[in-house]
């Protein structure tokens, strides 16, 4: 089963500040398709222009079956800084810091690099039904909570001051065999999501 995606499916990018959603509180999308078709659709999406630009990262849920594996995959693909502590608090902090723009681009908040100049971060997770397969429900919920906070700026406080944020959208992919299980996991975590 193949799939076609456009930026209209994902929501046009915007900027959010101090915990205000950029365009929509919908940050999570579920796509049922074969893996090759999904990767092809994401590759086509990368080539499609979008106002403000988008940084598209493909992650593999099969490389995220435990918490440690998930930290390694995200750290490698998003180039987390050397001080990343490979625990849930550090994951939450680095993911949230990654989406801060402040005129310097995504990732510049780490202080060790030039930022990526795009207004949207799209995380496309192939085989998402395998994420934390060997983990606990608490880890799954911590993972989704970190993504949700990064998508809304909910971690920002009055102490941090006003921050310009990239819009974060996450597409969770799985094939027909894993789809109903992934929907159940998402529903059990009270995450609002759309399907394609």
PDB file of N, CA and C in Angstrom, residues 84-161:
ATOM      1  N   UNK A  84      24.459  15.473  25.645  1.00  0.00           N
ATOM      2  CA  UNK A  84      23.191  14.752  25.756  1.00  0.00           C
ATOM      3  C   UNK A  84      23.364  13.559  26.691  1.00  0.00           C
ATOM      4  N   UNK A  85      22.528  13.494  27.730  1.00  0.00           N
ATOM      5  CA  UNK A  85      22.690  12.490  28.775  1.00  0.00           C
ATOM      6  C   UNK A  85      22.007  11.159  28.549  1.00  0.00           C
ATOM      7  N   UNK A  86      21.355  10.955  27.417  1.00  0.00           N
ATOM      8  CA  UNK A  86      20.702   9.679  27.094  1.00  0.00           C
ATOM      9  C   UNK A  86      19.762   9.214  28.202  1.00  0.00           C
ATOM     10  N   UNK A  87      18.891  10.115  28.653  1.00  0.00           N
ATOM     11  CA  UNK A  87      17.818   9.781  29.582  1.00  0.00           C
ATOM     12  C   UNK A  87      16.615  10.636  29.182  1.00  0.00           C
ATOM     13  N   UNK A  88      15.460  10.392  29.804  1.00  0.00           N
ATOM     14  CA  UNK A  88      14.239  11.063  29.354  1.00  0.00           C
ATOM     15  C   UNK A  88      14.281  12.568  29.584  1.00  0.00           C
ATOM     16  N   UNK A  89      14.854  13.010  30.687  1.00  0.00           N
ATOM     17  CA  UNK A  89      14.941  14.457  30.939  1.00  0.00           C
ATOM     18  C   UNK A  89      15.837  15.126  29.899  1.00  0.00           C
ATOM     19  N   UNK A  90      16.960  14.499  29.581  1.00  0.00           N
ATOM     20  CA  UNK A  90      17.885  15.056  28.590  1.00  0.00           C
ATOM     21  C   UNK A  90      17.271  15.023  27.193  1.00  0.00           C
ATOM     22  N   UNK A  91      16.529  13.956  26.874  1.00  0.00           N
ATOM     23  CA  UNK A  91      15.842  13.863  25.580  1.00  0.00           C
ATOM     24  C   UNK A  91      14.845  15.015  25.439  1.00  0.00           C
ATOM     25  N   UNK A  92      14.052  15.217  26.477  1.00  0.00           N
ATOM     26  CA  UNK A  92      13.062  16.287  26.476  1.00  0.00           C
ATOM     27  C   UNK A  92      13.747  17.642  26.284  1.00  0.00           C
ATOM     28  N   UNK A  93      14.815  17.887  27.017  1.00  0.00           N
ATOM     29  CA  UNK A  93      15.534  19.156  26.919  1.00  0.00           C
ATOM     30  C   UNK A  93      16.128  19.368  25.529  1.00  0.00           C
ATOM     31  N   UNK A  94      16.813  18.359  24.998  1.00  0.00           N
ATOM     32  CA  UNK A  94      17.456  18.519  23.689  1.00  0.00           C
ATOM     33  C   UNK A  94      16.439  18.667  22.570  1.00  0.00           C
ATOM     34  N   UNK A  95      15.364  17.908  22.620  1.00  0.00           N
ATOM     35  CA  UNK A  95      14.329  18.026  21.592  1.00  0.00           C
ATOM     36  C   UNK A  95      13.708  19.414  21.627  1.00  0.00           C
ATOM     37  N   UNK A  96      13.406  19.893  22.816  1.00  0.00           N
ATOM     38  CA  UNK A  96      12.819  21.230  22.952  1.00  0.00           C
ATOM     39  C   UNK A  96      13.808  22.317  22.557  1.00  0.00           C
ATOM     40  N   UNK A  97      15.070  22.164  22.902  1.00  0.00           N
ATOM     41  CA  UNK A  97      16.080  23.139  22.487  1.00  0.00           C
ATOM     42  C   UNK A  97      16.286  23.128  20.977  1.00  0.00           C
ATOM     43  N   UNK A  98      16.153  21.955  20.361  1.00  0.00           N
ATOM     44  CA  UNK A  98      16.367  21.843  18.921  1.00  0.00           C
ATOM     45  C   UNK A  98      15.413  22.726  18.131  1.00  0.00           C
ATOM     46  N   UNK A  99      14.160  22.853  18.570  1.00  0.00           N
ATOM     47  CA  UNK A  99      13.161  23.607  17.798  1.00  0.00           C
ATOM     48  C   UNK A  99      13.201  25.110  18.057  1.00  0.00           C
ATOM     49  N   UNK A 100      14.063  25.569  18.952  1.00  0.00           N
ATOM     50  CA  UNK A 100      14.182  27.011  19.190  1.00  0.00           C
ATOM     51  C   UNK A 100      14.914  27.641  18.007  1.00  0.00           C
ATOM     52  N   UNK A 101      14.302  28.673  17.436  1.00  0.00           N
ATOM     53  CA  UNK A 101      14.903  29.363  16.287  1.00  0.00           C
ATOM     54  C   UNK A 101      15.655  30.617  16.723  1.00  0.00           C
ATOM     55  N   UNK A 102      14.938  31.552  17.318  1.00  0.00           N
ATOM     56  CA  UNK A 102      15.516  32.823  17.767  1.00  0.00           C
ATOM     57  C   UNK A 102      16.442  33.468  16.752  1.00  0.00           C
ATOM     58  N   UNK A 103      16.047  33.394  15.486  1.00  0.00           N
ATOM     59  CA  UNK A 103      16.811  34.055  14.434  1.00  0.00           C
ATOM     60  C   UNK A 103      18.083  33.342  14.029  1.00  0.00           C
ATOM     61  N   UNK A 104      18.419  32.267  14.705  1.00  0.00           N
ATOM     62  CA  UNK A 104      19.676  31.568  14.415  1.00  0.00           C
ATOM     63  C   UNK A 104      19.464  30.194  13.791  1.00  0.00           C
ATOM     64  N   UNK A 105      18.256  29.680  13.818  1.00  0.00           N
ATOM     65  CA  UNK A 105      17.963  28.395  13.197  1.00  0.00           C
ATOM     66  C   UNK A 105      17.882  27.249  14.196  1.00  0.00           C
ATOM     67  N   UNK A 106      17.232  26.171  13.752  1.00  0.00           N
ATOM     68  CA  UNK A 106      17.076  24.980  14.594  1.00  0.00           C
ATOM     69  C   UNK A 106      18.428  24.393  14.977  1.00  0.00           C
ATOM     70  N   UNK A 107      18.535  23.995  16.221  1.00  0.00           N
ATOM     71  CA  UNK A 107      19.758  23.376  16.715  1.00  0.00           C
ATOM     72  C   UNK A 107      20.790  24.361  17.213  1.00  0.00           C
ATOM     73  N   UNK A 108      20.638  25.640  16.892  1.00  0.00           N
ATOM     74  CA  UNK A 108      21.641  26.631  17.307  1.00  0.00           C
ATOM     75  C   UNK A 108      21.639  26.846  18.812  1.00  0.00           C
ATOM     76  N   UNK A 109      20.555  26.520  19.471  1.00  0.00           N
ATOM     77  CA  UNK A 109      20.461  26.682  20.927  1.00  0.00           C
ATOM     78  C   UNK A 109      21.486  25.805  21.655  1.00  0.00           C
ATOM     79  N   UNK A 110      21.961  24.750  20.993  1.00  0.00           N
ATOM     80  CA  UNK A 110      22.975  23.888  21.595  1.00  0.00           C
ATOM     81  C   UNK A 110      24.301  24.629  21.792  1.00  0.00           C
ATOM     82  N   UNK A 111      24.484  25.708  21.031  1.00  0.00           N
ATOM     83  CA  UNK A 111      25.659  26.551  21.208  1.00  0.00           C
ATOM     84  C   UNK A 111      26.925  26.076  20.524  1.00  0.00           C
ATOM     85  N   UNK A 112      26.854  24.969  19.816  1.00  0.00           N
ATOM     86  CA  UNK A 112      28.065  24.426  19.200  1.00  0.00           C
ATOM     87  C   UNK A 112      27.972  24.340  17.677  1.00  0.00           C
ATOM     88  N   UNK A 113      26.999  25.048  17.082  1.00  0.00           N
ATOM     89  CA  UNK A 113      26.793  24.916  15.632  1.00  0.00           C
ATOM     90  C   UNK A 113      25.964  26.059  15.068  1.00  0.00           C
ATOM     91  N   UNK A 114      26.013  26.156  13.765  1.00  0.00           N
ATOM     92  CA  UNK A 114      25.095  27.031  13.041  1.00  0.00           C
ATOM     93  C   UNK A 114      23.744  26.332  13.012  1.00  0.00           C
ATOM     94  N   UNK A 115      22.673  27.104  13.021  1.00  0.00           N
ATOM     95  CA  UNK A 115      21.351  26.506  12.995  1.00  0.00           C
ATOM     96  C   UNK A 115      20.887  26.150  11.596  1.00  0.00           C
ATOM     97  N   UNK A 116      19.858  25.351  11.540  1.00  0.00           N
ATOM     98  CA  UNK A 116      19.205  24.962  10.291  1.00  0.00           C
ATOM     99  C   UNK A 116      18.085  25.963  10.050  1.00  0.00           C
ATOM    100  N   UNK A 117      18.153  26.665   8.944  1.00  0.00           N
ATOM    101  CA  UNK A 117      17.192  27.729   8.682  1.00  0.00           C
ATOM    102  C   UNK A 117      15.967  27.187   7.953  1.00  0.00           C
ATOM    103  N   UNK A 118      15.006  26.774   8.755  1.00  0.00           N
ATOM    104  CA  UNK A 118      13.713  26.298   8.272  1.00  0.00           C
ATOM    105  C   UNK A 118      12.714  26.568   9.386  1.00  0.00           C
ATOM    106  N   UNK A 119      11.467  26.761   9.028  1.00  0.00           N
ATOM    107  CA  UNK A 119      10.447  27.092  10.016  1.00  0.00           C
ATOM    108  C   UNK A 119       9.646  25.885  10.484  1.00  0.00           C
ATOM    109  N   UNK A 120       9.914  24.716   9.883  1.00  0.00           N
ATOM    110  CA  UNK A 120       9.224  23.504  10.304  1.00  0.00           C
ATOM    111  C   UNK A 120      10.225  22.365  10.435  1.00  0.00           C
ATOM    112  N   UNK A 121      10.034  21.575  11.474  1.00  0.00           N
ATOM    113  CA  UNK A 121      10.752  20.316  11.631  1.00  0.00           C
ATOM    114  C   UNK A 121       9.729  19.209  11.463  1.00  0.00           C
ATOM    115  N   UNK A 122       9.941  18.371  10.471  1.00  0.00           N
ATOM    116  CA  UNK A 122       9.075  17.220  10.242  1.00  0.00           C
ATOM    117  C   UNK A 122       9.866  15.962  10.568  1.00  0.00           C
ATOM    118  N   UNK A 123       9.410  15.241  11.578  1.00  0.00           N
ATOM    119  CA  UNK A 123       9.991  13.950  11.915  1.00  0.00           C
ATOM    120  C   UNK A 123       9.105  12.877  11.309  1.00  0.00           C
ATOM    121  N   UNK A 124       9.645  12.119  10.386  1.00  0.00           N
ATOM    122  CA  UNK A 124       8.919  11.031   9.732  1.00  0.00           C
ATOM    123  C   UNK A 124       9.479   9.724  10.283  1.00  0.00           C
ATOM    124  N   UNK A 125       8.667   9.008  11.041  1.00  0.00           N
ATOM    125  CA  UNK A 125       9.145   7.798  11.719  1.00  0.00           C
ATOM    126  C   UNK A 125       8.566   6.574  11.031  1.00  0.00           C
ATOM    127  N   UNK A 126       9.409   5.894  10.268  1.00  0.00           N
ATOM    128  CA  UNK A 126       9.007   4.664   9.607  1.00  0.00           C
ATOM    129  C   UNK A 126       9.010   3.540  10.655  1.00  0.00           C
ATOM    130  N   UNK A 127       8.112   2.578  10.520  1.00  0.00           N
ATOM    131  CA  UNK A 127       7.993   1.463  11.470  1.00  0.00           C
ATOM    132  C   UNK A 127       7.742   1.950  12.895  1.00  0.00           C
ATOM    133  N   UNK A 128       6.889   2.957  13.036  1.00  0.00           N
ATOM    134  CA  UNK A 128       6.642   3.563  14.347  1.00  0.00           C
ATOM    135  C   UNK A 128       6.001   2.593  15.336  1.00  0.00           C
ATOM    136  N   UNK A 129       5.361   1.556  14.846  1.00  0.00           N
ATOM    137  CA  UNK A 129       4.770   0.571  15.752  1.00  0.00           C
ATOM    138  C   UNK A 129       5.839  -0.184  16.541  1.00  0.00           C
ATOM    139  N   UNK A 130       7.090  -0.082  16.118  1.00  0.00           N
ATOM    140  CA  UNK A 130       8.181  -0.780  16.815  1.00  0.00           C
ATOM    141  C   UNK A 130       8.880   0.104  17.851  1.00  0.00           C
ATOM    142  N   UNK A 131       8.502   1.381  17.924  1.00  0.00           N
ATOM    143  CA  UNK A 131       9.097   2.281  18.913  1.00  0.00           C
ATOM    144  C   UNK A 131       8.809   1.746  20.310  1.00  0.00           C
ATOM    145  N   UNK A 132       9.849   1.618  21.105  1.00  0.00           N
ATOM    146  CA  UNK A 132       9.776   1.170  22.497  1.00  0.00           C
ATOM    147  C   UNK A 132       9.043  -0.159  22.645  1.00  0.00           C
ATOM    148  N   UNK A 133       9.189  -1.006  21.661  1.00  0.00           N
ATOM    149  CA  UNK A 133       8.603  -2.352  21.718  1.00  0.00           C
ATOM    150  C   UNK A 133       9.096  -3.090  22.965  1.00  0.00           C
ATOM    151  N   UNK A 134      10.347  -2.845  23.336  1.00  0.00           N
ATOM    152  CA  UNK A 134      10.927  -3.479  24.516  1.00  0.00           C
ATOM    153  C   UNK A 134      10.916  -2.541  25.727  1.00  0.00           C
ATOM    154  N   UNK A 135      10.163  -1.468  25.623  1.00  0.00           N
ATOM    155  CA  UNK A 135      10.081  -0.497  26.706  1.00  0.00           C
ATOM    156  C   UNK A 135       8.785  -0.641  27.482  1.00  0.00           C
ATOM    157  N   UNK A 136       8.527   0.338  28.314  1.00  0.00           N
ATOM    158  CA  UNK A 136       7.328   0.328  29.149  1.00  0.00           C
ATOM    159  C   UNK A 136       6.319   1.353  28.629  1.00  0.00           C
ATOM    160  N   UNK A 137       5.097   1.252  29.115  1.00  0.00           N
ATOM    161  CA  UNK A 137       4.080   2.232  28.765  1.00  0.00           C
ATOM    162  C   UNK A 137       4.496   3.614  29.279  1.00  0.00           C
ATOM    163  N   UNK A 138       5.132   3.662  30.430  1.00  0.00           N
ATOM    164  CA  UNK A 138       5.605   4.943  30.976  1.00  0.00           C
ATOM    165  C   UNK A 138       6.634   5.585  30.040  1.00  0.00           C
ATOM    166  N   UNK A 139       7.511   4.784  29.440  1.00  0.00           N
ATOM    167  CA  UNK A 139       8.491   5.328  28.489  1.00  0.00           C
ATOM    168  C   UNK A 139       7.793   5.849  27.237  1.00  0.00           C
ATOM    169  N   UNK A 140       6.810   5.089  26.747  1.00  0.00           N
ATOM    170  CA  UNK A 140       6.049   5.513  25.571  1.00  0.00           C
ATOM    171  C   UNK A 140       5.383   6.865  25.833  1.00  0.00           C
ATOM    172  N   UNK A 141       4.774   6.999  27.010  1.00  0.00           N
ATOM    173  CA  UNK A 141       4.106   8.244  27.352  1.00  0.00           C
ATOM    174  C   UNK A 141       5.112   9.384  27.517  1.00  0.00           C
ATOM    175  N   UNK A 142       6.293   9.100  28.072  1.00  0.00           N
ATOM    176  CA  UNK A 142       7.337  10.133  28.202  1.00  0.00           C
ATOM    177  C   UNK A 142       7.802  10.583  26.825  1.00  0.00           C
ATOM    178  N   UNK A 143       7.945   9.645  25.903  1.00  0.00           N
ATOM    179  CA  UNK A 143       8.346   9.946  24.533  1.00  0.00           C
ATOM    180  C   UNK A 143       7.330  10.880  23.875  1.00  0.00           C
ATOM    181  N   UNK A 144       6.060  10.512  23.923  1.00  0.00           N
ATOM    182  CA  UNK A 144       5.019  11.337  23.307  1.00  0.00           C
ATOM    183  C   UNK A 144       4.896  12.694  23.996  1.00  0.00           C
ATOM    184  N   UNK A 145       5.047  12.720  25.304  1.00  0.00           N
ATOM    185  CA  UNK A 145       4.959  13.990  26.038  1.00  0.00           C
ATOM    186  C   UNK A 145       6.077  14.938  25.610  1.00  0.00           C
ATOM    187  N   UNK A 146       7.273  14.409  25.395  1.00  0.00           N
ATOM    188  CA  UNK A 146       8.391  15.246  24.936  1.00  0.00           C
ATOM    189  C   UNK A 146       8.101  15.816  23.555  1.00  0.00           C
ATOM    190  N   UNK A 147       7.588  14.982  22.661  1.00  0.00           N
ATOM    191  CA  UNK A 147       7.231  15.457  21.327  1.00  0.00           C
ATOM    192  C   UNK A 147       6.147  16.525  21.399  1.00  0.00           C
ATOM    193  N   UNK A 148       5.146  16.278  22.220  1.00  0.00           N
ATOM    194  CA  UNK A 148       4.052  17.239  22.330  1.00  0.00           C
ATOM    195  C   UNK A 148       4.537  18.567  22.911  1.00  0.00           C
ATOM    196  N   UNK A 149       5.376  18.523  23.937  1.00  0.00           N
ATOM    197  CA  UNK A 149       5.900  19.764  24.515  1.00  0.00           C
ATOM    198  C   UNK A 149       6.729  20.531  23.490  1.00  0.00           C
ATOM    199  N   UNK A 150       7.538  19.820  22.723  1.00  0.00           N
ATOM    200  CA  UNK A 150       8.350  20.491  21.700  1.00  0.00           C
ATOM    201  C   UNK A 150       7.475  21.084  20.605  1.00  0.00           C
ATOM    202  N   UNK A 151       6.334  20.471  20.336  1.00  0.00           N
ATOM    203  CA  UNK A 151       5.455  20.978  19.277  1.00  0.00           C
ATOM    204  C   UNK A 151       4.670  22.211  19.706  1.00  0.00           C
ATOM    205  N   UNK A 152       4.483  22.392  21.004  1.00  0.00           N
ATOM    206  CA  UNK A 152       3.672  23.512  21.490  1.00  0.00           C
ATOM    207  C   UNK A 152       4.467  24.558  22.249  1.00  0.00           C
ATOM    208  N   UNK A 153       5.716  24.253  22.582  1.00  0.00           N
ATOM    209  CA  UNK A 153       6.498  25.176  23.393  1.00  0.00           C
ATOM    210  C   UNK A 153       6.104  25.122  24.850  1.00  0.00           C
ATOM    211  N   UNK A 154       5.442  24.057  25.278  1.00  0.00           N
ATOM    212  CA  UNK A 154       4.934  23.958  26.644  1.00  0.00           C
ATOM    213  C   UNK A 154       6.041  23.914  27.692  1.00  0.00           C
ATOM    214  N   UNK A 155       7.273  23.604  27.321  1.00  0.00           N
ATOM    215  CA  UNK A 155       8.373  23.581  28.291  1.00  0.00           C
ATOM    216  C   UNK A 155       8.903  24.968  28.596  1.00  0.00           C
ATOM    217  N   UNK A 156       8.538  25.932  27.770  1.00  0.00           N
ATOM    218  CA  UNK A 156       9.052  27.279  27.989  1.00  0.00           C
ATOM    219  C   UNK A 156       8.345  27.915  29.175  1.00  0.00           C
ATOM    220  N   UNK A 157       9.090  28.670  29.924  1.00  0.00           N
ATOM    221  CA  UNK A 157       8.514  29.341  31.083  1.00  0.00           C
ATOM    222  C   UNK A 157       8.809  30.827  30.992  1.00  0.00           C
ATOM    223  N   UNK A 158       8.271  31.553  31.912  1.00  0.00           N
ATOM    224  CA  UNK A 158       8.534  32.990  31.944  1.00  0.00           C
ATOM    225  C   UNK A 158      10.014  33.273  32.156  1.00  0.00           C
ATOM    226  N   UNK A 159      10.719  32.368  32.790  1.00  0.00           N
ATOM    227  CA  UNK A 159      12.151  32.556  33.050  1.00  0.00           C
ATOM    228  C   UNK A 159      12.938  32.545  31.739  1.00  0.00           C
ATOM    229  N   UNK A 160      12.552  31.678  30.808  1.00  0.00           N
ATOM    230  CA  UNK A 160      13.303  31.574  29.557  1.00  0.00           C
ATOM    231  C   UNK A 160      13.058  32.750  28.638  1.00  0.00           C
ATOM    232  N   UNK A 161      11.981  33.480  28.877  1.00  0.00           N
ATOM    233  CA  UNK A 161      11.658  34.593  28.002  1.00  0.00           C
ATOM    234  C   UNK A 161      10.996  34.109  26.727  1.00  0.00           C
TER     235      UNK A 161
END
